[in-house]
Coordinates of C-alpha atoms and ligand atoms in Angstrom, one line a residue:
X1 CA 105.3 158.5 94.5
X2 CA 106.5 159.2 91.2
X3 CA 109.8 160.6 91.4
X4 CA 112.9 159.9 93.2
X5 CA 115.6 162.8 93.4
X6 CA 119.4 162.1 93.3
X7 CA 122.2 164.9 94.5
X8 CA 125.3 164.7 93.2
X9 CA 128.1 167.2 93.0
X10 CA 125.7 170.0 94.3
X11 CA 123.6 169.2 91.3
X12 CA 119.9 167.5 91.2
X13 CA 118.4 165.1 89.1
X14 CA 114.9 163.5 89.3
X15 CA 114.3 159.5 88.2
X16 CA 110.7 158.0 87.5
X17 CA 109.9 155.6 89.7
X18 CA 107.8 152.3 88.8
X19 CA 105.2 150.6 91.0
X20 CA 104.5 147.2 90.4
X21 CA 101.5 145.4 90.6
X22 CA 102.2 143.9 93.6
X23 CA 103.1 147.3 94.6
X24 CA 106.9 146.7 94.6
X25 CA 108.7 150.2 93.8
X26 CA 111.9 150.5 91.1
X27 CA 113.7 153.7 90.6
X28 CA 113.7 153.7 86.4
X29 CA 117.5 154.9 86.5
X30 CA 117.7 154.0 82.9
X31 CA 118.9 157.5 81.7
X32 CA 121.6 157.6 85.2
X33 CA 124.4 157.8 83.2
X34 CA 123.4 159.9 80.5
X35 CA 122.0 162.8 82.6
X36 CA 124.5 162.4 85.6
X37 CA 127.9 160.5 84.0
X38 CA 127.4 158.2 86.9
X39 CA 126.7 154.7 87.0
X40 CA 125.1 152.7 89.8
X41 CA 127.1 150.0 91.5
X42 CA 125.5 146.9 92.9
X43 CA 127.5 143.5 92.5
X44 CA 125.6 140.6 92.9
X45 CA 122.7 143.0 91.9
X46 CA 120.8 142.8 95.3
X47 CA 119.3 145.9 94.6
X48 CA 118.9 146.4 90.7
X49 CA 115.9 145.3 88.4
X50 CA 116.9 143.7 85.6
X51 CA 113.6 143.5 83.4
X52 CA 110.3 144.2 84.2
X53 CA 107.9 140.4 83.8
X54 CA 104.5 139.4 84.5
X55 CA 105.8 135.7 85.0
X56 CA 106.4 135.0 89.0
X57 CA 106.3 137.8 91.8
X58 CA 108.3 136.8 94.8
X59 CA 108.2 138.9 98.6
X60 CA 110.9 137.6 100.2
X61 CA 110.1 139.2 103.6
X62 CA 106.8 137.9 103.8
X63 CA 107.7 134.1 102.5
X64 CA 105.1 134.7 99.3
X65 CA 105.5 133.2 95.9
X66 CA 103.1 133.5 92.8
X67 CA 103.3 131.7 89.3
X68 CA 101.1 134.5 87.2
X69 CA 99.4 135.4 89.9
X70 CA 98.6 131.6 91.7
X71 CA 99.6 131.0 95.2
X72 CA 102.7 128.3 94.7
X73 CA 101.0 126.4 97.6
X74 CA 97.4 126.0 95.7
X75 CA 99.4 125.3 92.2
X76 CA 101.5 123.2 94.4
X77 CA 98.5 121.4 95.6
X78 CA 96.0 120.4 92.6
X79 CA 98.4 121.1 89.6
X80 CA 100.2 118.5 87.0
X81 CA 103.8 120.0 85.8
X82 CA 102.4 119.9 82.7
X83 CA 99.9 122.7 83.7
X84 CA 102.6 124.7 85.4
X85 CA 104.8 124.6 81.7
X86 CA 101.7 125.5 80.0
X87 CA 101.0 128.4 82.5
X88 CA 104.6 129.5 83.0
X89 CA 105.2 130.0 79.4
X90 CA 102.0 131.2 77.5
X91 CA 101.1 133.2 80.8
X92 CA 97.3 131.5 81.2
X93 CA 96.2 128.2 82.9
X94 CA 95.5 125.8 79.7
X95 CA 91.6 124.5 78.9
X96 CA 91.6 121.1 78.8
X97 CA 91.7 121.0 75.0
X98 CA 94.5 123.0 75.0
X99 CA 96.7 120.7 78.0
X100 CA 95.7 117.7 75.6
X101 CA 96.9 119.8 72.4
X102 CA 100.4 120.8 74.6
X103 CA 101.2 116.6 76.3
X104 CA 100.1 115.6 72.8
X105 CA 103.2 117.7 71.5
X106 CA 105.6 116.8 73.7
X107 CA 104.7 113.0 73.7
X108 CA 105.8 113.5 70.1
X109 CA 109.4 115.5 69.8
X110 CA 110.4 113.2 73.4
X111 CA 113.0 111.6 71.0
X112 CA 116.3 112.8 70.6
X113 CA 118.3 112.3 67.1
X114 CA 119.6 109.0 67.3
X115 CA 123.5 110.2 66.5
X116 CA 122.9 112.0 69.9
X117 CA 123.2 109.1 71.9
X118 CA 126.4 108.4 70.6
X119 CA 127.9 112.0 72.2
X120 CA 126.9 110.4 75.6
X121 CA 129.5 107.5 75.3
X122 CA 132.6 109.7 74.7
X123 CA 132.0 111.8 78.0
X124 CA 134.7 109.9 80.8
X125 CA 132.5 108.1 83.4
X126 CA 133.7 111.0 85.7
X127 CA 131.5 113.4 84.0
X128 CA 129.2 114.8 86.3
X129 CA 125.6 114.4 84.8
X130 CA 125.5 118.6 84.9
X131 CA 128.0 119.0 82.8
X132 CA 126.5 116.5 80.1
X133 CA 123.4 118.2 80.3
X134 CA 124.9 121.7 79.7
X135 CA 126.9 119.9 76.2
X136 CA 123.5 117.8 75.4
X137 CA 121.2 120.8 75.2
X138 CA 124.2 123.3 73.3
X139 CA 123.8 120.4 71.2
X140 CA 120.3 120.5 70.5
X141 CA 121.0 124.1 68.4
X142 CA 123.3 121.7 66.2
X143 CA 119.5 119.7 65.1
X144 CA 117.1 122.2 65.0
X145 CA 119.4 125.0 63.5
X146 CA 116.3 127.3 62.8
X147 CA 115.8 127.8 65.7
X148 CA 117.9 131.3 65.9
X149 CA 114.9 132.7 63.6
X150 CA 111.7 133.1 65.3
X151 CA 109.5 131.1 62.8
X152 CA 110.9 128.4 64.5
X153 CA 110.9 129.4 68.1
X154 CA 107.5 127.9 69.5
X155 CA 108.4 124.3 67.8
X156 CA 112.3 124.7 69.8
X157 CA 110.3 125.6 72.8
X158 CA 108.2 121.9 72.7
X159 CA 111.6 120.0 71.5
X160 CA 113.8 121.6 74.6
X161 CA 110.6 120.1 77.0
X162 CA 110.3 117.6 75.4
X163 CA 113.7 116.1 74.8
X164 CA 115.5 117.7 77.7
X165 CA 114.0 114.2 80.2
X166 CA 115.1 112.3 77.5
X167 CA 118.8 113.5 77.6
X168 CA 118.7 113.7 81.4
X169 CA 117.6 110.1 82.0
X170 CA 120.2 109.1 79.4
X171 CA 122.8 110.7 81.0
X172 CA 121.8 108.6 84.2
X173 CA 121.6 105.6 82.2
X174 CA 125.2 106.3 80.7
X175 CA 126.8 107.1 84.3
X176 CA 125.8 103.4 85.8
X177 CA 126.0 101.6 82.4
X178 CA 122.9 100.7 81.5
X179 CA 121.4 100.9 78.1
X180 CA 119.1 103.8 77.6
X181 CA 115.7 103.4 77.6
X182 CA 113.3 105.2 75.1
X183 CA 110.0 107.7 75.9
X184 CA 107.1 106.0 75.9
X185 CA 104.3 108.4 74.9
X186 CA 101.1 106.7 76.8
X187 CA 102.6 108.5 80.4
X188 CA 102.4 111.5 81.6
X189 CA 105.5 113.7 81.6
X190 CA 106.7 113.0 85.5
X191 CA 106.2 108.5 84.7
X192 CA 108.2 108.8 81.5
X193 CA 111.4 110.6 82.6
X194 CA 111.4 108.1 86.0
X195 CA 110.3 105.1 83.3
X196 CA 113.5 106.4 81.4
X197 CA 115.6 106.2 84.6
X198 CA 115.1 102.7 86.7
X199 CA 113.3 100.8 83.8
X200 CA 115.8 98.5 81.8
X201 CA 115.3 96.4 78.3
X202 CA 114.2 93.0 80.9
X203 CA 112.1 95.1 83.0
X204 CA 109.8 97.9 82.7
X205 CA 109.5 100.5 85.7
X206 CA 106.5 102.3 86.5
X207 CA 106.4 105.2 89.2
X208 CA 104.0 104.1 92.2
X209 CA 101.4 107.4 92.6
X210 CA 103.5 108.3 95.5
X211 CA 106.8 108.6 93.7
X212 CA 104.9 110.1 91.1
X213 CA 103.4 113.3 93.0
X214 CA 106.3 113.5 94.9
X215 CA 108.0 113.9 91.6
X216 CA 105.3 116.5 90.0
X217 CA 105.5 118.4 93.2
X218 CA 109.4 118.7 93.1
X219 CA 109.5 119.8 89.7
X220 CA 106.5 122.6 89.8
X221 CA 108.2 123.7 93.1
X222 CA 111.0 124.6 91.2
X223 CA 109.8 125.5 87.9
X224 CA 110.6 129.4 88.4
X225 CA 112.2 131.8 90.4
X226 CA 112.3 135.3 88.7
X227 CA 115.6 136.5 88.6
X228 CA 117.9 134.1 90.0
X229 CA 121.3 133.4 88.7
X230 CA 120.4 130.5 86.2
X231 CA 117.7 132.5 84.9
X232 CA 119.3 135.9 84.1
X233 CA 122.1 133.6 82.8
X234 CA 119.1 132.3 80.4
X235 CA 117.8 135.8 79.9
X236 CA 121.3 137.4 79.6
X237 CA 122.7 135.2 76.5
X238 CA 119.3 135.4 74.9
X239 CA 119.8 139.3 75.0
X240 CA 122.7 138.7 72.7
X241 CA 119.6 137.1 70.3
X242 CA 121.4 133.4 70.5
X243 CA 119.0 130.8 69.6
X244 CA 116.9 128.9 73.1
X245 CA 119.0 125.6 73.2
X246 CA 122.5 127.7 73.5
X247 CA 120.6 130.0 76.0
X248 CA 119.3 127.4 78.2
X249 CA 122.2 125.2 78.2
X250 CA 124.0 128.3 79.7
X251 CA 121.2 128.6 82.6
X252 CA 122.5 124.8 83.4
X253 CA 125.9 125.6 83.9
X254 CA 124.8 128.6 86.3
X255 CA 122.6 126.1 88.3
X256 CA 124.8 123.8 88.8
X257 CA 127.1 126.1 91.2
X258 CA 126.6 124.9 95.3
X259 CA 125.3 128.7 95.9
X260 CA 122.8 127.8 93.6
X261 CA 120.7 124.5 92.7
X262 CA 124.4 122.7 93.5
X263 CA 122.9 122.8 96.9
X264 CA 121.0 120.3 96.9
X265 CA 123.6 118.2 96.4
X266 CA 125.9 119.6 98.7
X267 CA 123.0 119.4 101.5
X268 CA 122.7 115.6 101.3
X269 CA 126.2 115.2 101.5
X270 CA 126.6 117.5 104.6
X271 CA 123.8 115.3 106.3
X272 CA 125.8 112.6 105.4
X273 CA 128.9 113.8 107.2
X274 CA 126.9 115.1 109.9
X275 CA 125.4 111.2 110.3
X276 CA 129.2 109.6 110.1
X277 CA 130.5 112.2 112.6
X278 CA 128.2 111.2 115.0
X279 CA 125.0 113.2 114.8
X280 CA 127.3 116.1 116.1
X281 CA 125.0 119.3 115.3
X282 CA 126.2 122.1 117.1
X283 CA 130.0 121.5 116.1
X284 CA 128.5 122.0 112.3
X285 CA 126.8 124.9 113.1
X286 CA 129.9 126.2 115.0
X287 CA 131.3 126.2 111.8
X288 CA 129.1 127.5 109.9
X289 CA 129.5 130.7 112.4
X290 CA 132.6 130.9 112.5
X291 CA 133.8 133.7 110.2
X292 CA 137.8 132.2 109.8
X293 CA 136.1 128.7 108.4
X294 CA 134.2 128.5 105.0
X295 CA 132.0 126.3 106.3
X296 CA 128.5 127.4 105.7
X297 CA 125.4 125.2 106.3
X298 CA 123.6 124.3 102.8
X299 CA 120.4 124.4 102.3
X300 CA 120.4 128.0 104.4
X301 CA 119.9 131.2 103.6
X302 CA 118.5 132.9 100.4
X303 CA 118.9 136.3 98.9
X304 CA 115.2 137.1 98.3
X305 CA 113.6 135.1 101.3
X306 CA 114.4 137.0 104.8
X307 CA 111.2 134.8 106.9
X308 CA 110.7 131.5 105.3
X309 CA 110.6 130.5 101.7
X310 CA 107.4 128.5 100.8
X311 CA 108.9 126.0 98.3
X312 CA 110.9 124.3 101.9
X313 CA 108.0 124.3 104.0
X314 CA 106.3 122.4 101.5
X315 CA 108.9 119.6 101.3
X316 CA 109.3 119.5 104.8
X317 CA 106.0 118.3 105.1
X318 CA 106.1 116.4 101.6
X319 CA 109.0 114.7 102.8
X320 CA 107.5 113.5 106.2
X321 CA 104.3 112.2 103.9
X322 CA 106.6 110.7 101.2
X323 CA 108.2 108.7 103.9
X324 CA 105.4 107.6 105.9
X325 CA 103.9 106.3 103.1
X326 CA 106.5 104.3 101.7
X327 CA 107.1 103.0 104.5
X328 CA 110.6 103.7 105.0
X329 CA 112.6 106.2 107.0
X330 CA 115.5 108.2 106.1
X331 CA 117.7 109.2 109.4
X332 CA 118.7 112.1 106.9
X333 CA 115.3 113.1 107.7
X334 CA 115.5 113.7 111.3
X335 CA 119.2 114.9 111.1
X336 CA 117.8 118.3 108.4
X337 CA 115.2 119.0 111.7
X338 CA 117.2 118.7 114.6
X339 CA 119.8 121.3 112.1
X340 CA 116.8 123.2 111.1
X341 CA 115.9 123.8 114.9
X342 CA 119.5 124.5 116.3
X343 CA 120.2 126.7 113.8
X344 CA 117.0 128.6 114.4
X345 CA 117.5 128.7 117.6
X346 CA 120.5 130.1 117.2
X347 CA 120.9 134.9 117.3
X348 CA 123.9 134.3 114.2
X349 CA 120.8 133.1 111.9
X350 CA 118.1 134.7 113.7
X351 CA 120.3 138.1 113.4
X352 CA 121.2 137.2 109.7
X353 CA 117.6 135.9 108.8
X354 CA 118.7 132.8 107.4
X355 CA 116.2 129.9 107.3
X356 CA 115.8 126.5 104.9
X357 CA 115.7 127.2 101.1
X358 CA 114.3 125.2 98.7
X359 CA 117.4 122.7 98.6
X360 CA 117.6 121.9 102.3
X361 CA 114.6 119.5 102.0
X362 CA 114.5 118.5 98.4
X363 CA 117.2 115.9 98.8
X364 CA 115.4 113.9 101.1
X365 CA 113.0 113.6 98.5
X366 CA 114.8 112.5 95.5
X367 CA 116.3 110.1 97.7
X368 CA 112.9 108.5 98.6
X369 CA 112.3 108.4 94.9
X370 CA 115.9 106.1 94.5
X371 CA 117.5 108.9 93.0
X372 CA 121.1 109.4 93.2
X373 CA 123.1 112.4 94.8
X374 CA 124.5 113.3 91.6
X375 CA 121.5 113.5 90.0
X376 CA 119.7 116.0 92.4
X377 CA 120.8 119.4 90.3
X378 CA 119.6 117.7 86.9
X379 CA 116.1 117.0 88.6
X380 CA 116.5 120.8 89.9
X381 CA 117.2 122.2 86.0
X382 CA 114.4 119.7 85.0
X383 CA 111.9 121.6 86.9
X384 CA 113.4 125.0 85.9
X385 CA 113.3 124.6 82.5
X386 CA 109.5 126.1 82.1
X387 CA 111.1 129.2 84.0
X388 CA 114.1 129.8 82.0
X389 CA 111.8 128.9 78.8
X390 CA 109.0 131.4 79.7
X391 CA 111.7 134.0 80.9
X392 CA 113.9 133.6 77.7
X393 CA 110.9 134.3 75.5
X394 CA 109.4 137.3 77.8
X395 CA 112.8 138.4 76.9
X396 CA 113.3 138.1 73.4
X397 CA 109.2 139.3 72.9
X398 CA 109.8 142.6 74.8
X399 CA 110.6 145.3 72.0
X400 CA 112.4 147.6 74.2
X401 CA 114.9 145.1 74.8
X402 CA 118.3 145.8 74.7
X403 CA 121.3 143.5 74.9
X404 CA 122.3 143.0 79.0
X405 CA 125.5 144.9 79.0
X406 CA 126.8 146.2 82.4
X407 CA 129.1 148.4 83.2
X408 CA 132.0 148.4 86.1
X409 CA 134.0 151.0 88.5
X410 CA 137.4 150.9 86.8
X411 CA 139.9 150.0 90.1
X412 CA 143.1 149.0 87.9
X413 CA 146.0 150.5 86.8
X414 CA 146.1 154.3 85.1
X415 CA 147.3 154.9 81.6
X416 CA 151.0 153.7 81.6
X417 CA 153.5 152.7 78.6
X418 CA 153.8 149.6 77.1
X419 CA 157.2 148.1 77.5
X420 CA 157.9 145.7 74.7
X421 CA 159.2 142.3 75.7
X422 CA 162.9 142.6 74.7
X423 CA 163.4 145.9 76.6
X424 CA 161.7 143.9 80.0
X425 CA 164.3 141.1 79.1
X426 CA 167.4 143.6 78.6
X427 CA 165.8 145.5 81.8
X428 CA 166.1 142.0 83.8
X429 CA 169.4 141.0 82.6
X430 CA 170.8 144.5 83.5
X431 CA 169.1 143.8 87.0
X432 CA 171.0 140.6 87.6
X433 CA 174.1 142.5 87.3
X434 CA 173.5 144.8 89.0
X435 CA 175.3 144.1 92.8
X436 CA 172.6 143.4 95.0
X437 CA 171.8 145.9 97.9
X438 CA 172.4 145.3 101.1
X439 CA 170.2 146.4 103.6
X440 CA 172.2 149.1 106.2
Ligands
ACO501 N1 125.6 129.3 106.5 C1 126.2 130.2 107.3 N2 126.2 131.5 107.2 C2 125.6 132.0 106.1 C3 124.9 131.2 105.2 C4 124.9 129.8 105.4 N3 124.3 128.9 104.6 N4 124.3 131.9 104.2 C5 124.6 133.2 104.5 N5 125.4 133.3 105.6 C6 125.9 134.5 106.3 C7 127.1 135.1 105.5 O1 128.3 134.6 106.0 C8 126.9 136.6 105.8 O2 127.3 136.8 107.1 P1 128.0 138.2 107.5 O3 127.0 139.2 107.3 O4 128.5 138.0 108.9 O5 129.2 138.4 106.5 C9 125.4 136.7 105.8 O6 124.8 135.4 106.2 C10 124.8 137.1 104.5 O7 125.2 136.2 103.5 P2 125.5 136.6 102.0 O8 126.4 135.5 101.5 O9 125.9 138.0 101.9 O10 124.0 136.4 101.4 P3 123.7 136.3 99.9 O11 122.3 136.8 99.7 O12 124.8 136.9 99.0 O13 123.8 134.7 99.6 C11 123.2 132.4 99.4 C12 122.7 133.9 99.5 C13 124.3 132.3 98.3 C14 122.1 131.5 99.1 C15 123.9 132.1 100.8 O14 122.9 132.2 101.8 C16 124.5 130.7 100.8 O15 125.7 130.5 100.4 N6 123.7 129.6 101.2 C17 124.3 128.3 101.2 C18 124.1 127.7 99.8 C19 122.7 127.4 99.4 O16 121.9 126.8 100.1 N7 122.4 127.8 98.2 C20 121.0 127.6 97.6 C21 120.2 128.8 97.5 S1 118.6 128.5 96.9 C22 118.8 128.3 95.3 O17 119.7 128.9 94.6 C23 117.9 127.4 94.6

């Protein structure tokens, strides 16, 4: 298959067509316009292929996702975040010398300028911890200014890392009150950022190993995603060449929308209504069906997984482990199943092929780990951040780049004079004199 042939107004064209290595096919329709004047129309691109990578391969219909190549369940399974960064964004799985080389690094930019802290106490305490995360890493471009010229670039890459679980336990700090606590550079990536949260100045906090894996498994889980809506955010401003920190910041204000990595935020709090309305199940999934309410169940559905998607299975049985062996239960827990098995019971998401995304579980999670609801999307963009980092620099590394610019099927009005404002006043006060007309 090397061709695909288009008819339009009686006419024929032929496209290339690209195989990829996993033997995905893309119809290269790169000269559409210019050969046929036409454009091709696809919002919410469900059907058009942005770039071409070599970073993560995803088949939604058979539940299968690959970092370069690795299953997610064995990375899942034996890998430290760290690796995952490492892997994600220079495209091999590091030596030993060279994973020492990379924690060493970001041990050492974990700081963030000291007049930074200062931004986070003129936020109202009803910012949510999204939003400050969005200004805090725009801000970063404001420090490392070089970073819009490439010489720069690899040192901006370690800085965002590095100083983005920093800024995001800060911002936790800030929203309870407590004074922030600085990096400590003997722990590993996952201890310090959950040091930084729940330690304070009389008391030092250190992860137990559960809390920590749980911790490294969240974040690789969600560490990238191809192109999703935060990272073609990411990839889309860095088309435009602005520097990583503006690019980035702009991925964190995509994810934090409930369609997106807002969901896990949104699912907790669904379970939590579900719990105070009585356990209830089938009158939430009644309205999640019913097409006159904009009810819809979070947590559900995806637009590249039509079986299962991998990263939920996981925490299903993450969260189960997590919980036995802290001892404690959640009755969150056994609300997401008994929801997870009506609704899969049920034709509406059979029909639709709607099943648990990576959200519906992930909450039960951070919970077990004592963090807070309104947290859950910065722990999402935490574990992103390799993804959008590795993306943003496939991006800007590609030299047939160009910058994103779509086009659009003009619906609106036709050509039409432009009446100046003092002729549509005079119009409106000869209107109101006018008698009005009654109707025969
Ligand atoms: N609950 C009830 N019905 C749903 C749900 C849901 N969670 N998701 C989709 N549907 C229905 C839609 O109403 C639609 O029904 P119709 O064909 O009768 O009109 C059909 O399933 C297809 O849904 P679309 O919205 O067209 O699917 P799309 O691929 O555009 O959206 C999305 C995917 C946004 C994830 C959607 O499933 C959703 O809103 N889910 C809930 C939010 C969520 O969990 N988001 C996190 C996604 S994972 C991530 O971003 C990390």
């Amino acid at each position: 298959m090397t061709k695909a042939k288009l008819s339009l107004d009686g006419k024929d064209y032929e496209f290339p067509v690209l195989v990829g290595s996993e033997d995905e096919v893309g119809i290269d329709f790169t000269t559409l316009r210019k050969t046929t004047g036409a454009i091709s129309l696809d919002p919410g691109y469900g059907n058009t292929g942005s770039c071409t990578s070599t970073i993560t391969f995803i088949n939604g219909e058979k539940g299968i996702l690959q970092y370069r190549g690795y299953p997610i369940e064995e990375v899942a399974a034996s890998a430290s975040f760290e690796e995952v960064c490492f892997l994600l964004i220079y495209g091999h799985l590091p030596s030993v010398d060279e994973l020492a080389t990379f924690h060493d690094k970001l041990i050492h930019h974990s700081m963030i300028h000291e007049a930074m802290k200062d931004f986070f106490q003129d936020f109202p305490p009803t910012a949510h911890p999204m939003m400050v995360l969005s200004a805090m890493v725009a801000s970063l471009s404001a420090y490392y200014t070089r970073g819009a010229v490439d010489e720069d670039v690899d040192l901006n890459i370690i800085r965002l890392l590095a100083k983005v679980k920093t800024i995001a336990a800060f911002s936790y700090k800030k929203s309870i009150g407590q004074p922030f606590i600085y990096p400590r550079n003997d722990l590993s990536y996952t201890k310090d950022f959950l040091h930084m949260m729940f330690a304070v100045p009389s008391e030092p906090y250190l992860p137990s190993d559960v809390r920590d894996r749980a911790h490294n498994l969240l974040l690789i889980l969600h560490a990238d995603h191809e192109q999703n809506c935060s990272t073609s955010t990411v990839r889309m401003v860095g088309s435009s060449q602005s520097n990583l920190f503006a690019s980035v910041s702009s991925g964190v204000s995509a994810l934090w929308g409930p369609l997106h990595g807002g969901a896990n935020q949104k699912v907790i709090e669904m379970l939590e209504q579900i719990r105070d309305d009585g356990g209830d199940y089938e009158k939430y999934v009644r309205m999640a069906k019913d097409p006159d309410s904009p009810f819809r169940l979070m947590g559900f559905g995806h637009r590249v997984y039509k079986n299962f998607d991998p990263r939920a299975t996981i925490l299903k049985e993450a969260a189960a482990d997590v919980l036995a062996e802290l001892g404690t239960t959640d009755p969150l827990l056994e609300i997401a199943k008994n929801l997870e098995r009506i609704a899969l019971e049920d034709p509406y998401f059979v029909d639709r092929k709607l099943y648990p995304n990576v959200d519906f579980y992930s909450g039960i999670l951070y919970r077990a780990m004592g963090i807070p609801t309104e947290m859950f999307t910065v722990m999402f963009a935490l574990g992103r951040l390799p993804g959008w980092i590795a993306q943003w620099k496939e991006g800007r590394e590609d030299p047939k780049a160009k910058i994103s610019r779509p086009r659009q099927i003009y619906l609106g009005a036709t050509q039409r004079p432009f009446v100046p404002l003092e002729e549509r006043a005079a119009k409106k006060a000869t209107k109101a004199e006018e008698p009005e007309l009654v109707p025969a």
